[in-house]
């Protein structure tokens, strides 16, 4: 090669390297990429890391890195909601009541005698309630007036009927805590409908308000809508406790986790799914959170990806889809001999899955040969110069038992698709809403999703169940459990 050619080549490579390095440093604030594509670990420093690094101390106007957190705090320091003293909003049209339901005590609280309708009664309270009626191909909202009476018994005692009051969720410093009560403007089915629009159909509070106004002529405040969504979460929590026990007793549990944001802070959403149950949990990524899900005495099989928190469990299947994807990256990239290793790994892993699936499982000689070849190939590439190749070979060898566990255990799925599918819904919700805002909100969101996912898995009419759940929680009655099998 002549000197000119060499210079030309060196120049072209320099340009190529420069453009690649530049586009690798871009994020949503410096390109047209969506914010959801940003690195979850570097959200705080979005937009300035590359610039700050390159300029070093040369630019005195550049903000020091600790300001990133400060700016975030400033943005979030203002509490949500109306400021004290701000002008309120009122209903522009009165509620037209179509029926009146009297509530009178039927038994005397003192002498247990029956209280007939002929006794003297006095109205002690009333409230309106909007309820959604689900008919054949119809939705209708009706307003009912609930009237409560006090009745004087012949024994002299005055018994009073009162709306039921259920559990509550308190947060220190909050002016108005969440209290489940039958004395509520929104009836159980309408509250369920609102929770469904939010949790299942991923509508924001504002969009739900708009939808109810446009399509049902319902005027509800954002706070009322928020309250309905939270009521479903609060009512779901005890049910989820029960579901956690069922997961702990299962034979096979799929586990996965995905980034989640709570007020812009990185958290993790965990999912544990079995054949009949799915539970979600928003927490840190530490190992203790895993223990909170499956307990520390779990005896069944775990199907997981390669995350270290799972490594200690003795009965575990490593998700092969992840390994196949990594092998494909090697096969399609420029890794010299490593590309060949990637291609063979992908081919052999796929073949192993097929063979075991076709009933050639157990320890037939063909399967044994295949396993020996994968292991041998990994050993040959364990000390490869390319880091990615070396890492993948080491990863498989270090976790060999978990990679091939499904060969000996016939019911064990070789991939973690179940858990990843269970997380899909929440991942899309995160991209729309940027996560939750409070600890309470995260807890309720995870509990609500768990109940919805489990009902759908078990073939139960989700919203009828949810309505019964909210009604029971408001009246402080025992909460219905999710039936294990749909009644045909
Ligand atoms: Zn009495």
Short mmCIF file of C-alpha atoms and ligand atoms in Angstrom, two decimals:
data_model
loop_
_atom_site.label_atom_id
_atom_site.label_comp_id
_atom_site.label_asym_id
_atom_site.label_seq_id
_atom_site.Cartn_x
_atom_site.Cartn_y
_atom_site.Cartn_z
CA UNK A 1 0.00 0.00 0.00
CA UNK A 2 1.38 3.42 -0.90
CA UNK A 3 1.82 6.10 1.69
CA UNK A 4 -1.10 8.11 0.25
CA UNK A 5 -3.41 5.09 0.34
CA UNK A 6 -2.41 4.39 3.92
CA UNK A 7 -3.07 7.98 4.95
CA UNK A 8 -6.43 7.94 3.18
CA UNK A 9 -7.37 4.70 4.95
CA UNK A 10 -6.25 6.01 8.34
CA UNK A 11 -8.29 9.18 7.78
CA UNK A 12 -11.43 7.22 6.82
CA UNK A 13 -11.09 5.01 9.89
CA UNK A 14 -10.63 7.99 12.12
CA UNK A 15 -13.84 9.54 10.73
CA UNK A 16 -15.73 6.27 11.17
CA UNK A 17 -14.52 5.86 14.75
CA UNK A 18 -15.43 9.49 15.50
CA UNK A 19 -19.00 9.18 14.18
CA UNK A 20 -19.53 5.88 16.02
CA UNK A 21 -18.20 7.30 19.28
CA UNK A 22 -20.40 10.36 18.91
CA UNK A 23 -23.61 8.44 18.25
CA UNK A 24 -22.80 6.03 21.09
CA UNK A 25 -22.73 8.97 23.51
CA UNK A 26 -26.11 10.34 22.44
CA UNK A 27 -29.28 10.03 24.50
CA UNK A 28 -32.80 11.40 24.41
CA UNK A 29 -31.70 14.93 25.22
CA UNK A 30 -29.13 15.12 22.43
CA UNK A 31 -30.85 13.15 19.68
CA UNK A 32 -34.33 12.19 18.54
CA UNK A 33 -34.26 8.94 20.51
CA UNK A 34 -37.15 8.40 22.96
CA UNK A 35 -36.43 8.96 26.68
CA UNK A 36 -37.28 5.31 27.31
CA UNK A 37 -34.14 4.29 25.42
CA UNK A 38 -31.88 6.07 27.94
CA UNK A 39 -29.60 4.09 30.20
CA UNK A 40 -31.60 3.62 33.44
CA UNK A 41 -28.46 4.05 35.55
CA UNK A 42 -27.58 7.44 34.04
CA UNK A 43 -30.91 9.25 33.96
CA UNK A 44 -29.80 11.92 36.41
CA UNK A 45 -26.86 13.02 34.32
CA UNK A 46 -28.79 12.93 31.06
CA UNK A 47 -27.56 15.26 28.36
CA UNK A 48 -24.32 16.40 29.89
CA UNK A 49 -21.93 13.54 30.72
CA UNK A 50 -20.06 13.49 27.44
CA UNK A 51 -19.75 17.28 27.27
CA UNK A 52 -18.60 17.58 30.87
CA UNK A 53 -15.98 14.85 30.38
CA UNK A 54 -14.58 16.27 27.21
CA UNK A 55 -14.35 19.88 28.35
CA UNK A 56 -12.98 18.93 31.74
CA UNK A 57 -12.21 22.03 33.80
CA UNK A 58 -11.98 24.22 30.72
CA UNK A 59 -15.60 25.33 30.89
CA UNK A 60 -16.22 27.17 34.17
CA UNK A 61 -19.93 27.63 33.38
CA UNK A 62 -20.54 23.85 33.25
CA UNK A 63 -22.48 22.73 36.34
CA UNK A 64 -20.65 20.38 38.72
CA UNK A 65 -22.08 16.83 38.71
CA UNK A 66 -23.67 17.03 42.16
CA UNK A 67 -26.03 19.68 40.82
CA UNK A 68 -27.83 16.99 38.83
CA UNK A 69 -29.41 15.56 41.97
CA UNK A 70 -30.19 19.01 43.31
CA UNK A 71 -32.00 19.96 40.16
CA UNK A 72 -34.03 16.76 40.36
CA UNK A 73 -34.98 17.51 43.95
CA UNK A 74 -36.00 21.04 43.14
CA UNK A 75 -38.26 19.74 40.42
CA UNK A 76 -39.92 17.21 42.73
CA UNK A 77 -40.01 19.27 45.94
CA UNK A 78 -43.35 20.82 45.04
CA UNK A 79 -46.05 18.47 46.32
CA UNK A 80 -48.69 17.23 43.91
CA UNK A 81 -52.20 18.63 44.08
CA UNK A 82 -53.85 21.93 44.79
CA UNK A 83 -52.04 24.46 46.99
CA UNK A 84 -53.69 25.44 50.28
CA UNK A 85 -56.06 28.33 49.74
CA UNK A 86 -56.38 27.83 45.98
CA UNK A 87 -59.83 28.26 44.48
CA UNK A 88 -61.83 25.04 44.35
CA UNK A 89 -63.97 23.51 41.64
CA UNK A 90 -67.62 22.62 42.07
CA UNK A 91 -70.00 20.38 40.22
CA UNK A 92 -71.60 22.47 37.47
CA UNK A 93 -74.77 20.35 37.38
CA UNK A 94 -76.50 18.70 40.33
CA UNK A 95 -76.66 14.89 40.51
CA UNK A 96 -80.08 13.64 39.41
CA UNK A 97 -81.04 10.81 41.76
CA UNK A 98 -83.12 8.02 40.26
CA UNK A 99 -83.70 5.88 43.36
CA UNK A 100 -83.48 6.03 47.11
CA UNK A 101 -82.23 3.12 49.24
CA UNK A 102 -83.11 3.23 52.95
CA UNK A 103 -80.74 1.65 55.47
CA UNK A 104 -82.37 0.98 58.83
CA UNK A 105 -81.15 -1.29 61.65
CA UNK A 106 -83.13 -4.55 61.77
CA UNK A 107 -81.89 -5.81 65.14
CA UNK A 108 -81.60 -3.82 68.37
CA UNK A 109 -77.98 -3.50 69.41
CA UNK A 110 -78.89 -3.78 73.12
CA UNK A 111 -81.60 -6.46 73.41
CA UNK A 112 -81.19 -8.22 70.02
CA UNK A 113 -84.92 -7.81 69.43
CA UNK A 114 -86.19 -7.42 65.85
CA UNK A 115 -86.91 -3.83 64.80
CA UNK A 116 -90.02 -3.72 62.61
CA UNK A 117 -90.89 -1.02 60.08
CA UNK A 118 -93.71 0.26 62.30
CA UNK A 119 -91.31 1.70 64.89
CA UNK A 120 -90.47 5.39 64.97
CA UNK A 121 -87.39 6.15 62.81
CA UNK A 122 -85.33 9.23 62.19
CA UNK A 123 -83.04 10.03 59.31
CA UNK A 124 -79.46 10.47 60.55
CA UNK A 125 -77.54 10.77 57.34
CA UNK A 126 -77.52 10.31 53.56
CA UNK A 127 -75.17 10.33 50.62
CA UNK A 128 -75.40 10.02 46.86
CA UNK A 129 -73.72 7.22 45.05
CA UNK A 130 -72.94 6.90 41.35
CA UNK A 131 -72.89 3.33 40.16
CA UNK A 132 -72.16 1.69 36.86
CA UNK A 133 -74.63 -0.97 35.69
CA UNK A 134 -73.27 -3.48 33.21
CA UNK A 135 -76.09 -4.81 31.04
CA UNK A 136 -76.14 -6.84 27.85
CA UNK A 137 -74.01 -4.72 25.54
CA UNK A 138 -74.72 -1.63 27.64
CA UNK A 139 -73.10 0.55 30.23
CA UNK A 140 -75.19 2.91 32.30
CA UNK A 141 -74.40 5.16 35.20
CA UNK A 142 -77.16 5.74 37.72
CA UNK A 143 -77.26 7.89 40.82
CA UNK A 144 -78.80 6.51 44.01
CA UNK A 145 -79.41 8.19 47.32
CA UNK A 146 -78.52 6.10 50.37
CA UNK A 147 -80.42 7.19 53.49
CA UNK A 148 -79.47 5.97 56.97
CA UNK A 149 -81.96 5.76 59.86
CA UNK A 150 -81.93 5.53 63.62
CA UNK A 151 -84.70 3.39 65.19
CA UNK A 152 -85.78 3.44 68.83
CA UNK A 153 -86.45 -0.05 70.23
CA UNK A 154 -89.30 -0.67 72.74
CA UNK A 155 -86.50 -1.41 75.26
CA UNK A 156 -85.44 2.22 75.00
CA UNK A 157 -82.17 1.72 73.09
CA UNK A 158 -81.64 3.74 69.92
CA UNK A 159 -79.92 1.70 67.15
CA UNK A 160 -78.34 3.56 64.26
CA UNK A 161 -77.53 2.25 60.76
CA UNK A 162 -74.22 3.55 59.45
CA UNK A 163 -72.26 2.99 56.27
CA UNK A 164 -69.54 0.36 56.65
CA UNK A 165 -65.95 1.46 57.19
CA UNK A 166 -63.06 -0.74 56.09
CA UNK A 167 -59.27 -0.64 56.18
CA UNK A 168 -57.26 2.51 55.77
CA UNK A 169 -53.82 3.49 54.55
CA UNK A 170 -52.06 6.19 56.53
CA UNK A 171 -49.04 8.20 55.53
CA UNK A 172 -47.45 10.55 58.01
CA UNK A 173 -48.03 14.16 57.14
CA UNK A 174 -50.74 13.48 54.60
CA UNK A 175 -53.72 15.72 55.10
CA UNK A 176 -56.29 13.23 53.92
CA UNK A 177 -55.59 9.52 54.30
CA UNK A 178 -57.17 6.77 52.28
CA UNK A 179 -60.14 5.28 54.11
CA UNK A 180 -62.25 2.53 52.56
CA UNK A 181 -65.87 3.34 53.28
CA UNK A 182 -69.33 2.62 51.91
CA UNK A 183 -70.08 6.32 52.26
CA UNK A 184 -68.56 7.11 48.89
CA UNK A 185 -69.66 9.01 45.82
CA UNK A 186 -68.38 6.29 43.51
CA UNK A 187 -69.99 2.84 43.79
CA UNK A 188 -67.91 -0.37 43.69
CA UNK A 189 -68.49 -1.19 40.01
CA UNK A 190 -67.76 2.35 38.83
CA UNK A 191 -64.62 2.37 41.00
CA UNK A 192 -63.62 -0.96 39.41
CA UNK A 193 -64.23 0.50 35.96
CA UNK A 194 -61.94 3.44 36.76
CA UNK A 195 -59.27 1.10 38.17
CA UNK A 196 -59.53 -1.01 34.99
CA UNK A 197 -59.05 2.06 32.77
CA UNK A 198 -55.95 2.96 34.72
CA UNK A 199 -54.28 -0.39 35.46
CA UNK A 200 -55.33 -2.45 32.48
CA UNK A 201 -55.83 0.16 29.79
CA UNK A 202 -52.98 2.38 30.98
CA UNK A 203 -54.91 5.67 30.87
CA UNK A 204 -53.65 8.58 32.94
CA UNK A 205 -55.91 10.14 35.59
CA UNK A 206 -56.55 13.10 33.29
CA UNK A 207 -57.45 10.87 30.36
CA UNK A 208 -59.87 8.88 32.53
CA UNK A 209 -61.50 12.13 33.60
CA UNK A 210 -61.85 13.15 29.97
CA UNK A 211 -63.20 9.73 28.97
CA UNK A 212 -65.85 9.66 31.71
CA UNK A 213 -66.92 13.20 30.88
CA UNK A 214 -67.09 12.66 27.13
CA UNK A 215 -68.72 9.23 27.04
CA UNK A 216 -70.75 8.92 30.23
CA UNK A 217 -71.34 12.62 31.08
CA UNK A 218 -69.73 11.97 34.44
CA UNK A 219 -68.03 14.81 36.24
CA UNK A 220 -65.38 13.41 38.57
CA UNK A 221 -62.30 15.11 39.99
CA UNK A 222 -58.82 13.71 39.46
CA UNK A 223 -58.57 13.11 43.21
CA UNK A 224 -61.73 10.98 43.17
CA UNK A 225 -60.36 8.97 40.26
CA UNK A 226 -57.05 8.56 42.06
CA UNK A 227 -58.93 7.39 45.14
CA UNK A 228 -60.79 4.66 43.21
CA UNK A 229 -57.55 3.33 41.73
CA UNK A 230 -55.93 3.29 45.16
CA UNK A 231 -58.95 1.62 46.74
CA UNK A 232 -58.49 -1.29 44.35
CA UNK A 233 -54.82 -1.50 45.29
CA UNK A 234 -55.53 -1.37 49.02
CA UNK A 235 -58.22 -4.04 48.74
CA UNK A 236 -55.87 -6.21 46.66
CA UNK A 237 -53.01 -6.23 49.16
CA UNK A 238 -54.40 -8.94 51.53
CA UNK A 239 -55.31 -11.07 48.49
CA UNK A 240 -51.73 -10.78 47.22
CA UNK A 241 -50.44 -11.98 50.61
CA UNK A 242 -52.42 -15.15 49.96
CA UNK A 243 -51.10 -15.40 46.39
CA UNK A 244 -47.51 -15.14 47.67
CA UNK A 245 -48.13 -18.24 49.82
CA UNK A 246 -49.41 -20.08 46.74
CA UNK A 247 -46.32 -19.12 44.73
CA UNK A 248 -44.06 -20.38 47.52
CA UNK A 249 -45.75 -23.77 47.36
CA UNK A 250 -45.48 -24.08 43.56
CA UNK A 251 -43.23 -26.57 41.73
CA UNK A 252 -41.93 -24.17 39.09
CA UNK A 253 -41.62 -20.39 39.49
CA UNK A 254 -40.49 -18.05 36.72
CA UNK A 255 -38.73 -14.93 37.97
CA UNK A 256 -37.67 -11.76 36.22
CA UNK A 257 -37.14 -8.08 36.94
CA UNK A 258 -37.22 -4.86 34.94
CA UNK A 259 -36.33 -1.23 35.75
CA UNK A 260 -39.10 0.86 37.27
CA UNK A 261 -39.18 4.48 38.30
CA UNK A 262 -40.64 5.96 41.43
CA UNK A 263 -40.56 9.73 41.20
CA UNK A 264 -37.71 9.43 38.74
CA UNK A 265 -35.66 7.23 41.10
CA UNK A 266 -34.61 3.86 39.72
CA UNK A 267 -36.42 0.93 41.34
CA UNK A 268 -37.10 -2.57 40.05
CA UNK A 269 -40.29 -4.34 39.25
CA UNK A 270 -40.07 -8.04 40.07
CA UNK A 271 -42.41 -10.67 38.79
CA UNK A 272 -42.90 -14.24 39.99
CA UNK A 273 -45.22 -16.33 37.90
CA UNK A 274 -46.38 -19.93 38.18
CA UNK A 275 -48.93 -21.89 36.18
CA UNK A 276 -51.82 -20.35 38.16
CA UNK A 277 -50.51 -17.22 39.86
CA UNK A 278 -48.57 -14.06 39.02
CA UNK A 279 -47.30 -11.56 41.56
CA UNK A 280 -45.53 -8.26 41.07
CA UNK A 281 -43.42 -6.29 43.47
CA UNK A 282 -41.75 -2.89 43.12
CA UNK A 283 -38.63 -2.65 45.25
CA UNK A 284 -34.86 -2.44 45.06
CA UNK A 285 -32.84 -5.03 43.14
CA UNK A 286 -31.29 -6.56 46.25
CA UNK A 287 -31.45 -10.22 47.08
CA UNK A 288 -33.71 -9.62 50.08
CA UNK A 289 -36.51 -8.60 47.71
CA UNK A 290 -36.26 -12.02 46.12
CA UNK A 291 -36.64 -13.62 49.55
CA UNK A 292 -39.72 -11.48 50.14
CA UNK A 293 -41.25 -13.00 47.01
CA UNK A 294 -40.39 -16.70 47.23
CA UNK A 295 -39.33 -16.98 50.87
CA UNK A 296 -36.02 -18.44 52.03
CA UNK A 297 -37.22 -22.05 52.05
CA UNK A 298 -38.46 -22.40 48.49
CA UNK A 299 -38.22 -26.05 47.42
CA UNK A 300 -39.33 -25.90 43.78
CA UNK A 301 -37.58 -25.01 40.55
CA UNK A 302 -36.72 -21.44 39.60
CA UNK A 303 -36.53 -20.39 35.96
CA UNK A 304 -34.45 -17.21 35.73
CA UNK A 305 -31.97 -15.20 33.71
CA UNK A 306 -28.34 -14.88 34.77
CA UNK A 307 -28.79 -12.21 37.45
CA UNK A 308 -26.60 -13.04 40.48
CA UNK A 309 -29.40 -12.77 43.06
CA UNK A 310 -30.80 -16.05 41.71
CA UNK A 311 -27.49 -17.92 41.73
CA UNK A 312 -27.70 -19.42 45.22
CA UNK A 313 -30.82 -21.44 44.58
CA UNK A 314 -29.89 -25.09 43.99
CA UNK A 315 -32.79 -26.09 41.72
CA UNK A 316 -32.67 -23.60 38.89
CA UNK A 317 -33.05 -23.45 35.11
CA UNK A 318 -31.15 -20.74 33.33
CA UNK A 319 -33.13 -19.09 30.51
CA UNK A 320 -31.63 -20.39 27.27
CA UNK A 321 -33.26 -17.68 25.16
CA UNK A 322 -30.89 -15.15 26.77
CA UNK A 323 -27.85 -17.31 25.96
CA UNK A 324 -29.03 -17.88 22.40
CA UNK A 325 -29.40 -14.11 21.93
CA UNK A 326 -25.86 -13.56 23.19
CA UNK A 327 -24.62 -16.30 20.87
CA UNK A 328 -26.41 -14.63 17.95
CA UNK A 329 -24.71 -11.32 18.79
CA UNK A 330 -21.35 -13.09 18.52
CA UNK A 331 -22.33 -14.89 15.33
CA UNK A 332 -23.45 -11.65 13.65
CA UNK A 333 -20.67 -9.44 15.00
CA UNK A 334 -17.00 -9.25 14.04
CA UNK A 335 -15.34 -11.51 16.54
CA UNK A 336 -13.10 -13.66 14.31
CA UNK A 337 -13.08 -17.22 15.59
CA UNK A 338 -15.57 -16.15 18.30
CA UNK A 339 -18.25 -15.71 15.64
CA UNK A 340 -17.91 -19.38 14.77
CA UNK A 341 -18.28 -20.26 18.43
CA UNK A 342 -21.46 -18.12 18.58
CA UNK A 343 -22.94 -19.83 15.54
CA UNK A 344 -22.24 -23.32 16.88
CA UNK A 345 -23.54 -22.43 20.33
CA UNK A 346 -26.82 -21.13 18.91
CA UNK A 347 -27.23 -24.19 16.71
CA UNK A 348 -26.44 -26.65 19.52
CA UNK A 349 -28.61 -24.97 22.14
CA UNK A 350 -31.57 -24.85 19.74
CA UNK A 351 -31.04 -28.47 18.83
CA UNK A 352 -30.83 -29.44 22.50
CA UNK A 353 -34.16 -27.71 23.20
CA UNK A 354 -35.77 -29.47 20.23
CA UNK A 355 -34.44 -32.90 21.16
CA UNK A 356 -35.58 -32.62 24.76
CA UNK A 357 -38.96 -31.23 23.69
CA UNK A 358 -39.50 -34.09 21.22
CA UNK A 359 -39.27 -36.57 24.06
CA UNK A 360 -35.70 -37.58 23.42
CA UNK A 361 -35.03 -36.06 26.82
CA UNK A 362 -33.48 -37.80 29.75
CA UNK A 363 -30.05 -39.07 28.98
CA UNK A 364 -30.15 -40.52 25.46
CA UNK A 365 -26.79 -40.70 23.76
CA UNK A 366 -27.67 -38.01 21.19
CA UNK A 367 -28.58 -35.54 23.93
CA UNK A 368 -25.48 -36.47 25.90
CA UNK A 369 -23.28 -35.91 22.86
CA UNK A 370 -24.88 -32.53 22.26
CA UNK A 371 -24.33 -31.48 25.86
CA UNK A 372 -20.71 -32.64 25.76
CA UNK A 373 -20.13 -30.64 22.57
CA UNK A 374 -21.55 -27.42 24.05
CA UNK A 375 -19.42 -27.84 27.17
CA UNK A 376 -16.31 -28.61 25.13
CA UNK A 377 -16.89 -25.61 22.84
CA UNK A 378 -17.19 -23.34 25.86
CA UNK A 379 -14.02 -24.73 27.39
CA UNK A 380 -12.14 -24.09 24.15
CA UNK A 381 -13.26 -20.45 24.13
CA UNK A 382 -12.87 -19.77 27.81
CA UNK A 383 -9.59 -17.90 27.30
CA UNK A 384 -10.39 -16.28 23.96
CA UNK A 385 -8.85 -12.81 23.41
CA UNK A 386 -12.22 -11.17 22.71
CA UNK A 387 -13.84 -10.30 26.05
CA UNK A 388 -17.42 -10.93 24.90
CA UNK A 389 -16.58 -14.41 23.64
CA UNK A 390 -14.62 -15.27 26.79
CA UNK A 391 -17.42 -13.96 29.01
CA UNK A 392 -20.16 -15.98 27.33
CA UNK A 393 -18.14 -19.21 27.47
CA UNK A 394 -17.34 -18.59 31.14
CA UNK A 395 -20.94 -17.68 31.91
CA UNK A 396 -22.20 -20.99 30.56
CA UNK A 397 -19.51 -23.08 32.26
CA UNK A 398 -19.91 -21.35 35.64
CA UNK A 399 -23.62 -22.01 35.57
CA UNK A 400 -23.54 -25.33 33.73
CA UNK A 401 -25.90 -27.21 36.06
CA UNK A 402 -28.59 -24.54 35.61
CA UNK A 403 -28.11 -24.37 31.84
CA UNK A 404 -28.92 -28.06 31.33
CA UNK A 405 -31.27 -28.67 34.27
CA UNK A 406 -34.25 -29.05 31.90
CA UNK A 407 -32.70 -32.13 30.26
CA UNK A 408 -33.21 -34.23 33.38
CA UNK A 409 -36.42 -32.58 34.62
CA UNK A 410 -39.01 -33.15 31.90
CA UNK A 411 -41.56 -30.48 32.92
CA UNK A 412 -39.06 -27.67 33.25
CA UNK A 413 -39.28 -25.07 30.45
CA UNK A 414 -35.85 -24.12 29.04
CA UNK A 415 -36.72 -20.42 28.62
CA UNK A 416 -38.09 -17.71 30.86
CA UNK A 417 -40.68 -16.49 28.36
CA UNK A 418 -43.51 -16.76 30.92
CA UNK A 419 -42.00 -14.15 33.21
CA UNK A 420 -40.99 -11.87 30.38
CA UNK A 421 -44.48 -12.00 28.95
CA UNK A 422 -45.91 -11.21 32.38
CA UNK A 423 -43.71 -8.10 32.55
CA UNK A 424 -44.64 -6.81 29.08
CA UNK A 425 -47.73 -4.96 30.26
CA UNK A 426 -45.85 -3.13 32.99
CA UNK A 427 -42.97 -2.28 30.67
CA UNK A 428 -45.36 -0.56 28.26
CA UNK A 429 -47.06 1.21 31.19
CA UNK A 430 -43.66 2.45 32.36
CA UNK A 431 -42.95 3.90 28.93
CA UNK A 432 -46.28 5.75 28.98
CA UNK A 433 -46.38 6.93 32.58
CA UNK A 434 -42.74 6.96 33.71
CA UNK A 435 -43.61 4.81 36.71
CA UNK A 436 -45.20 5.59 40.04
CA UNK A 437 -44.69 8.49 42.43
CA UNK A 438 -44.92 7.21 46.01
CA UNK A 439 -44.18 4.07 48.03
CA UNK A 440 -47.90 3.65 48.55
CA UNK A 441 -48.59 4.08 44.84
CA UNK A 442 -45.95 1.49 43.93
CA UNK A 443 -47.35 -1.00 46.45
CA UNK A 444 -50.91 -0.53 45.23
CA UNK A 445 -49.90 -0.67 41.58
CA UNK A 446 -48.05 -3.96 42.05
CA UNK A 447 -50.90 -5.44 44.12
CA UNK A 448 -53.53 -4.42 41.56
CA UNK A 449 -51.52 -5.85 38.67
CA UNK A 450 -51.02 -9.10 40.60
CA UNK A 451 -54.77 -9.56 41.11
CA UNK A 452 -55.56 -8.71 37.48
CA UNK A 453 -52.85 -10.99 36.05
CA UNK A 454 -53.86 -13.90 38.32
CA UNK A 455 -57.57 -13.58 37.47
CA UNK A 456 -56.76 -13.57 33.77
CA UNK A 457 -54.50 -16.59 34.19
CA UNK A 458 -57.22 -18.51 36.00
CA UNK A 459 -59.90 -17.61 33.48
CA UNK A 460 -61.97 -15.67 35.99
CA UNK A 461 -64.04 -12.62 35.13
CA UNK A 462 -61.54 -10.11 36.46
CA UNK A 463 -63.76 -7.07 36.92
CA UNK A 464 -66.66 -8.86 38.56
CA UNK A 465 -64.18 -10.25 41.07
CA UNK A 466 -62.56 -6.83 41.56
CA UNK A 467 -65.96 -5.24 42.18
CA UNK A 468 -66.75 -7.83 44.86
CA UNK A 469 -63.32 -7.20 46.37
CA UNK A 470 -63.81 -3.42 46.62
CA UNK A 471 -67.35 -3.80 47.98
CA UNK A 472 -66.17 -6.26 50.66
CA UNK A 473 -63.20 -4.10 51.63
CA UNK A 474 -65.42 -1.03 52.00
CA UNK A 475 -67.95 -2.85 54.17
CA UNK A 476 -65.18 -4.46 56.23
CA UNK A 477 -66.37 -7.96 55.28
CA UNK A 478 -64.04 -10.93 54.67
CA UNK A 479 -62.34 -10.47 51.28
CA UNK A 480 -63.18 -13.08 48.62
CA UNK A 481 -60.19 -15.20 47.52
CA UNK A 482 -59.48 -15.65 43.82
CA UNK A 483 -61.02 -19.02 42.87
CA UNK A 484 -58.43 -21.50 41.63
CA UNK A 485 -60.54 -22.65 38.75
CA UNK A 486 -63.26 -20.82 36.87
CA UNK A 487 -66.70 -22.28 37.50
CA UNK A 488 -67.86 -23.50 34.11
ZN1 LIG B 1 -83.88 -3.24 72.30
#
